[in-house]
Short mmCIF file of C-alpha atoms in Angstrom, two decimals:
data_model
loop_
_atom_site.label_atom_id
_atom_site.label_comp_id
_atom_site.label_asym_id
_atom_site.label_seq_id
_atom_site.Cartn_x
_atom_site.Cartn_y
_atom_site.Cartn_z
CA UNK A 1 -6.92 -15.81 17.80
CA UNK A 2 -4.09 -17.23 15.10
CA UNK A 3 -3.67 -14.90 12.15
CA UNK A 4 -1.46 -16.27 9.36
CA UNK A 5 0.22 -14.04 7.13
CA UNK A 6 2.42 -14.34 3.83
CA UNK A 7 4.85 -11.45 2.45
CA UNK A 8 5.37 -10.80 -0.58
CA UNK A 9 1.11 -11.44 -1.90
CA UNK A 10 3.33 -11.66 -5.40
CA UNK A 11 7.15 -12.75 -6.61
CA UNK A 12 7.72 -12.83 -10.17
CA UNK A 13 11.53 -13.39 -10.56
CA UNK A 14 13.49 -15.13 -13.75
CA UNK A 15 14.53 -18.74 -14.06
CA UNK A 16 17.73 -20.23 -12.08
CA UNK A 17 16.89 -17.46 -9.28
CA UNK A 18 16.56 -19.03 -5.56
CA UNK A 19 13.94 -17.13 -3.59
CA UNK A 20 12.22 -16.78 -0.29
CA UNK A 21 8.63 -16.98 0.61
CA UNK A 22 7.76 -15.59 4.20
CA UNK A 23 5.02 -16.78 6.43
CA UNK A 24 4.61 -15.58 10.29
CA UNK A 25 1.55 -16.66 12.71
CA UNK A 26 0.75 -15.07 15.96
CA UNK A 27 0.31 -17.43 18.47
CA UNK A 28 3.38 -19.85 19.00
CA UNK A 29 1.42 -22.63 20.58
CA UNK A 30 1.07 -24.82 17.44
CA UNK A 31 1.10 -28.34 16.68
CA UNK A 32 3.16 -27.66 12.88
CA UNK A 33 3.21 -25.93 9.64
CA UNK A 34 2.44 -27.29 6.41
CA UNK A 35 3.68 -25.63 3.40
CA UNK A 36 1.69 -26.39 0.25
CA UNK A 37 1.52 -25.66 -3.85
CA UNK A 38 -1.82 -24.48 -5.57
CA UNK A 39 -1.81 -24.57 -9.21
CA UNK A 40 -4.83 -22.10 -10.40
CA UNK A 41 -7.92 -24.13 -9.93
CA UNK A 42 -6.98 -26.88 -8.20
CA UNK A 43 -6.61 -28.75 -4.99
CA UNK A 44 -3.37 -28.56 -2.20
CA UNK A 45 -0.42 -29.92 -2.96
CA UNK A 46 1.74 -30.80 0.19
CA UNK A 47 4.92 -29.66 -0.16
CA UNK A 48 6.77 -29.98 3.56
CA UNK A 49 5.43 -30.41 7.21
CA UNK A 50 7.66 -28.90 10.22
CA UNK A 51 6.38 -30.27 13.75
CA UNK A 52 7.08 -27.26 16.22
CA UNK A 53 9.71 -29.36 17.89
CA UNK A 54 11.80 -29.06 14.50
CA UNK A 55 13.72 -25.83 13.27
CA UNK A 56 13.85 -27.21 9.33
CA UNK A 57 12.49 -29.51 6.56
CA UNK A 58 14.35 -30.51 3.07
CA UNK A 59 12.77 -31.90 0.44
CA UNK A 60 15.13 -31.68 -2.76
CA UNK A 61 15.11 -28.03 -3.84
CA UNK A 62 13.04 -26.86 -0.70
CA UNK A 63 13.98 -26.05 2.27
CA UNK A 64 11.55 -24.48 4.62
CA UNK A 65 12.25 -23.26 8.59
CA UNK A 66 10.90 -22.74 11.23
CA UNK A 67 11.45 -20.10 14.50
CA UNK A 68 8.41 -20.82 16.92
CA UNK A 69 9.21 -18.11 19.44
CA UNK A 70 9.49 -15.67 16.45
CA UNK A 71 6.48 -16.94 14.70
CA UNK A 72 8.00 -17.23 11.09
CA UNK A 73 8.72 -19.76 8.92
CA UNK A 74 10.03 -19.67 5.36
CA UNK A 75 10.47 -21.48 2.24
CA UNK A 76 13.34 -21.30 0.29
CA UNK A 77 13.24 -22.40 -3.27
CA UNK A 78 16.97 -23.04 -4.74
CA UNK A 79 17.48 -23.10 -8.70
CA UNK A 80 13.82 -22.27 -9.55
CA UNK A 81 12.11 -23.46 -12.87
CA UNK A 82 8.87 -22.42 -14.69
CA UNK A 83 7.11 -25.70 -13.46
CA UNK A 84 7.17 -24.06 -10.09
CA UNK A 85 4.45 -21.10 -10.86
CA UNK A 86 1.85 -21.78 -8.71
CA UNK A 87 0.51 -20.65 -5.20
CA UNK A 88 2.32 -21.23 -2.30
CA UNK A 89 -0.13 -21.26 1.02
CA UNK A 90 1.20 -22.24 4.36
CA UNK A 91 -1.02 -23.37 7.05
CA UNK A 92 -0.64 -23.33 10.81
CA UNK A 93 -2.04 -26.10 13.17
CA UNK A 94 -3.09 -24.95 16.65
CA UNK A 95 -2.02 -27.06 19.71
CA UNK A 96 -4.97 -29.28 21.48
CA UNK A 97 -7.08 -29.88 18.22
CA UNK A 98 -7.44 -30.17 13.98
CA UNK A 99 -8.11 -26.28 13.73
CA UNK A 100 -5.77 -25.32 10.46
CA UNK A 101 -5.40 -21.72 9.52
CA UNK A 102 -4.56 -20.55 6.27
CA UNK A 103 -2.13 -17.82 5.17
CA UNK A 104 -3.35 -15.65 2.25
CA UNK A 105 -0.55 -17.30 -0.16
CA UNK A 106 2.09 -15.60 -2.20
CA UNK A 107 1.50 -16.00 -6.05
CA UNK A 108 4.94 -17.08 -7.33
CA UNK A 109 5.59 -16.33 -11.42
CA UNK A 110 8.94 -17.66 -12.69
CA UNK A 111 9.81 -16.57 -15.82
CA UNK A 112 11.88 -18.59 -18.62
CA UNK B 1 -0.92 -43.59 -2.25
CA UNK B 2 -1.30 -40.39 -0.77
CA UNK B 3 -4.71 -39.60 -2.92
CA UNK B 4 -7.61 -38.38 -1.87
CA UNK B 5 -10.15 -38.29 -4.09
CA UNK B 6 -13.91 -36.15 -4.69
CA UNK B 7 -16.70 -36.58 -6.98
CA UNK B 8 -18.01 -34.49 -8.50
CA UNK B 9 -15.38 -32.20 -9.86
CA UNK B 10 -18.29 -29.92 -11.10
CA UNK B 11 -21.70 -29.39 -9.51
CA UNK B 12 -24.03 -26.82 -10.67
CA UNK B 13 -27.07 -26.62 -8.61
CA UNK B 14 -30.32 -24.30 -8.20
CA UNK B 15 -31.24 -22.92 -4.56
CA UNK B 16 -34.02 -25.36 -4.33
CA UNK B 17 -31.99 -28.26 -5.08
CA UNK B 18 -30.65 -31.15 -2.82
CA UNK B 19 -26.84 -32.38 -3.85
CA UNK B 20 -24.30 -34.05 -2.28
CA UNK B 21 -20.16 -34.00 -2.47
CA UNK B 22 -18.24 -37.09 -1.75
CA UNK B 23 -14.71 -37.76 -0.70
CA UNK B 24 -12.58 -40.60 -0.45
CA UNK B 25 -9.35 -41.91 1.17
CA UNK B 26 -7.77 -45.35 1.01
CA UNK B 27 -4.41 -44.33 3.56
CA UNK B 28 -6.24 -45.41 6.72
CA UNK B 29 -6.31 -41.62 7.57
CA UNK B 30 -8.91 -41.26 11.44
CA UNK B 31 -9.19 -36.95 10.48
CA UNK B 32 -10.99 -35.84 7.39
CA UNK B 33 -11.86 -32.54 6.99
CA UNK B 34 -14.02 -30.05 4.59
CA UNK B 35 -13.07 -26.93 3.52
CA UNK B 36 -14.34 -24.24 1.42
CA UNK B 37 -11.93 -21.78 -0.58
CA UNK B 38 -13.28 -18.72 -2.61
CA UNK B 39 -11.61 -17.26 -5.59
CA UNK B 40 -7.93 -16.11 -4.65
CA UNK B 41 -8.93 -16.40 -0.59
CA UNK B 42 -7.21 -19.00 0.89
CA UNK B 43 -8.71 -22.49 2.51
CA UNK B 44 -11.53 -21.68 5.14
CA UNK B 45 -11.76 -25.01 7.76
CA UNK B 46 -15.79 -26.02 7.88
CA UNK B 47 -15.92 -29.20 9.80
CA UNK B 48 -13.22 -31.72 11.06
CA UNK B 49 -14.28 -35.48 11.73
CA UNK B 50 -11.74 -37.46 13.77
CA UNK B 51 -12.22 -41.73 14.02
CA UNK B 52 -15.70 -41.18 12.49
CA UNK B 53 -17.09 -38.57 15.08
CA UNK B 54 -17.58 -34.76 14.32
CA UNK B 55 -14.70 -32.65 16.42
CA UNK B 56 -14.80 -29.24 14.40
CA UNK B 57 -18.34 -27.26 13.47
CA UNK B 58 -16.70 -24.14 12.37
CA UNK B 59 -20.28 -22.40 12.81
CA UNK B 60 -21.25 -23.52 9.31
CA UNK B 61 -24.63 -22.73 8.42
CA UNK B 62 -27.19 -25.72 8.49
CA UNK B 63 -27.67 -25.90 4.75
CA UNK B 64 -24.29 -27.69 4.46
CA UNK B 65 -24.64 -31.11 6.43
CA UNK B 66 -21.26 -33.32 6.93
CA UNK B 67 -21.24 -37.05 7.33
CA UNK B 68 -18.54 -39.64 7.79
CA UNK B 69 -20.56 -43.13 7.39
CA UNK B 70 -17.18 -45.04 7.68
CA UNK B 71 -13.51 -44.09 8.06
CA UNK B 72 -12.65 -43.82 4.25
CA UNK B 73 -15.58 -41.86 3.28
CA UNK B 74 -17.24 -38.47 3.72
CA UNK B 75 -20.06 -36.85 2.71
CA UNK B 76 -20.98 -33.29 2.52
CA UNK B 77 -25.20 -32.76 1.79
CA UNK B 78 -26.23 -29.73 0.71
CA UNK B 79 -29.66 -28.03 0.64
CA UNK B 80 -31.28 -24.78 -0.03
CA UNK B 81 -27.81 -23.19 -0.84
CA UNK B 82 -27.37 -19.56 -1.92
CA UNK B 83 -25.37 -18.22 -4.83
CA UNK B 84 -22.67 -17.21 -2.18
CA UNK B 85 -22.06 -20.06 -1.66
CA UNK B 86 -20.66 -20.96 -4.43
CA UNK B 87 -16.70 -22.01 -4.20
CA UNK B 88 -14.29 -24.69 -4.62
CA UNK B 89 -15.10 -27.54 -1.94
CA UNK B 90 -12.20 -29.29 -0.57
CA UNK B 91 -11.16 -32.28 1.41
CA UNK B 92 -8.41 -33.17 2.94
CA UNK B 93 -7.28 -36.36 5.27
CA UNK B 94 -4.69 -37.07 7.94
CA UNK B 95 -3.34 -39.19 10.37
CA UNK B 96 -4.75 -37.23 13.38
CA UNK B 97 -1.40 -38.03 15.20
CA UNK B 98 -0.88 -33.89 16.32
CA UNK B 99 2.53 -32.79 15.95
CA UNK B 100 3.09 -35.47 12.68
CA UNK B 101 0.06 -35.01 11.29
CA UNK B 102 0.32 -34.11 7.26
CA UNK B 103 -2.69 -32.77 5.66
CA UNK B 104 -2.95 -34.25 1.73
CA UNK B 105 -5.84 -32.69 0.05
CA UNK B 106 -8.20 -33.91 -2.92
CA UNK B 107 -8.27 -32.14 -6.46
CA UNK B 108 -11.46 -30.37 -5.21
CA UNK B 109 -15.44 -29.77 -6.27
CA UNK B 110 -16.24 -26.74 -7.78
CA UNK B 111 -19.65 -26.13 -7.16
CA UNK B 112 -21.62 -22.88 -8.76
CA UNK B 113 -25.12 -22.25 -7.00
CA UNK B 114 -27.72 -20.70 -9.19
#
């Protein structure tokens, strides 16, 4: 059965700092992993998708990788800003079907 | 246009009652999918519908009742709820093209049972 997890469950850290978030699944045979943004009360934000053939995904200040036979994947943030408070969740897809699991999500806090 | 979008944002509803959520997605998306997410638990997957047909029961109870009448819409009917159930309902589409697929996800119903 895939378990999802996400270290740290919190981050606060000033403005300008880069940071890492930290996800790792158990079972390698996936499809991809989504990373996405929740702001409190809303819906998902996608932020990057890695298909399990591909080791990394850049979208301007994110860069998130991925390390199948470990079973991690990470998110790095560069320069970060206030704006990017939120919750960051990722989500793995299982091979051989649309079952998604969830990781817990690490509640990120930058201050100004 | 990556938006998916759900009416009602708000639904407050007694255990005797009979409501409905509905979703919507104009990207030609075949996979649409229901979820239900508690307060500060992540997404839980409910049921997945791929080119209009039901692939994924995740043993929901029978009080919540999915339905995909075409390819851009779906439905979630709800009946004799209980106050547990009360969450944040969300829906989500993709492509349903496995290793590519992106999941983009609507702003969510928040639904309070009473």
């Amino acid at each position: 059965k895939q378990e999802v997890t996400q270290i740290p469950a919190a981050l606060s850290v000033p403005e300008g700092e880069n940071l890492v978030l930290n996800c790792s699944f158990t079972d390698s045979a996936i499809y991809n992993l989504q990373w996405f943004r929740q702001d409190p009360g809303k819906g998902l934000t996608s932020l990057l998708l890695i298909q399990s053939s591909q080791r990394e995904q850049t979208s301007g200040r994110l860069n998130a990788s991925l390390d199948k036979s470990s079973g991690r994947s990470t998110l790095y943030i560069a320069a970060s800003q206030p704006g990017d408070s939120a919750t960051y969740l990722c989500a793995v897809r299982n091979t051989g079907g649309f079952k998604t699991i969830f990781g817990a999500g690490t509640r990120l806090f930058v201050k100004a | 246009d990556t938006e998916v979008t759900q009416t009602p944002k708000h639904l407050v509803m007694g255990m005797t009652n009979k409501k409905s959520l509905k979703c919507e997605q104009h990207m030609g998306h075949r996979a649409m999918y229901w979820y239900k997410q508690k307060a500060k638990k992540p997404p839980e997957l409910m049921f997945v519908y791929s080119y209009e047909k039901l692939s994924i029961n995740e043993s929901v109870p029978s009080r919540f009742s999915p339905e995909c009448p075409n390819s851009s819409l779906l439905n979630l009917h709800l009946h004799a709820l209980q106050p547990e159930d009360s969450a944040l309902y969300l829906c989500a589409s993709g492509s349903g093209q496995g290793r590519k697929d992106t999941q983009y996800f609507g702003p969510g119903t928040r639904l309070t049972v009473l």
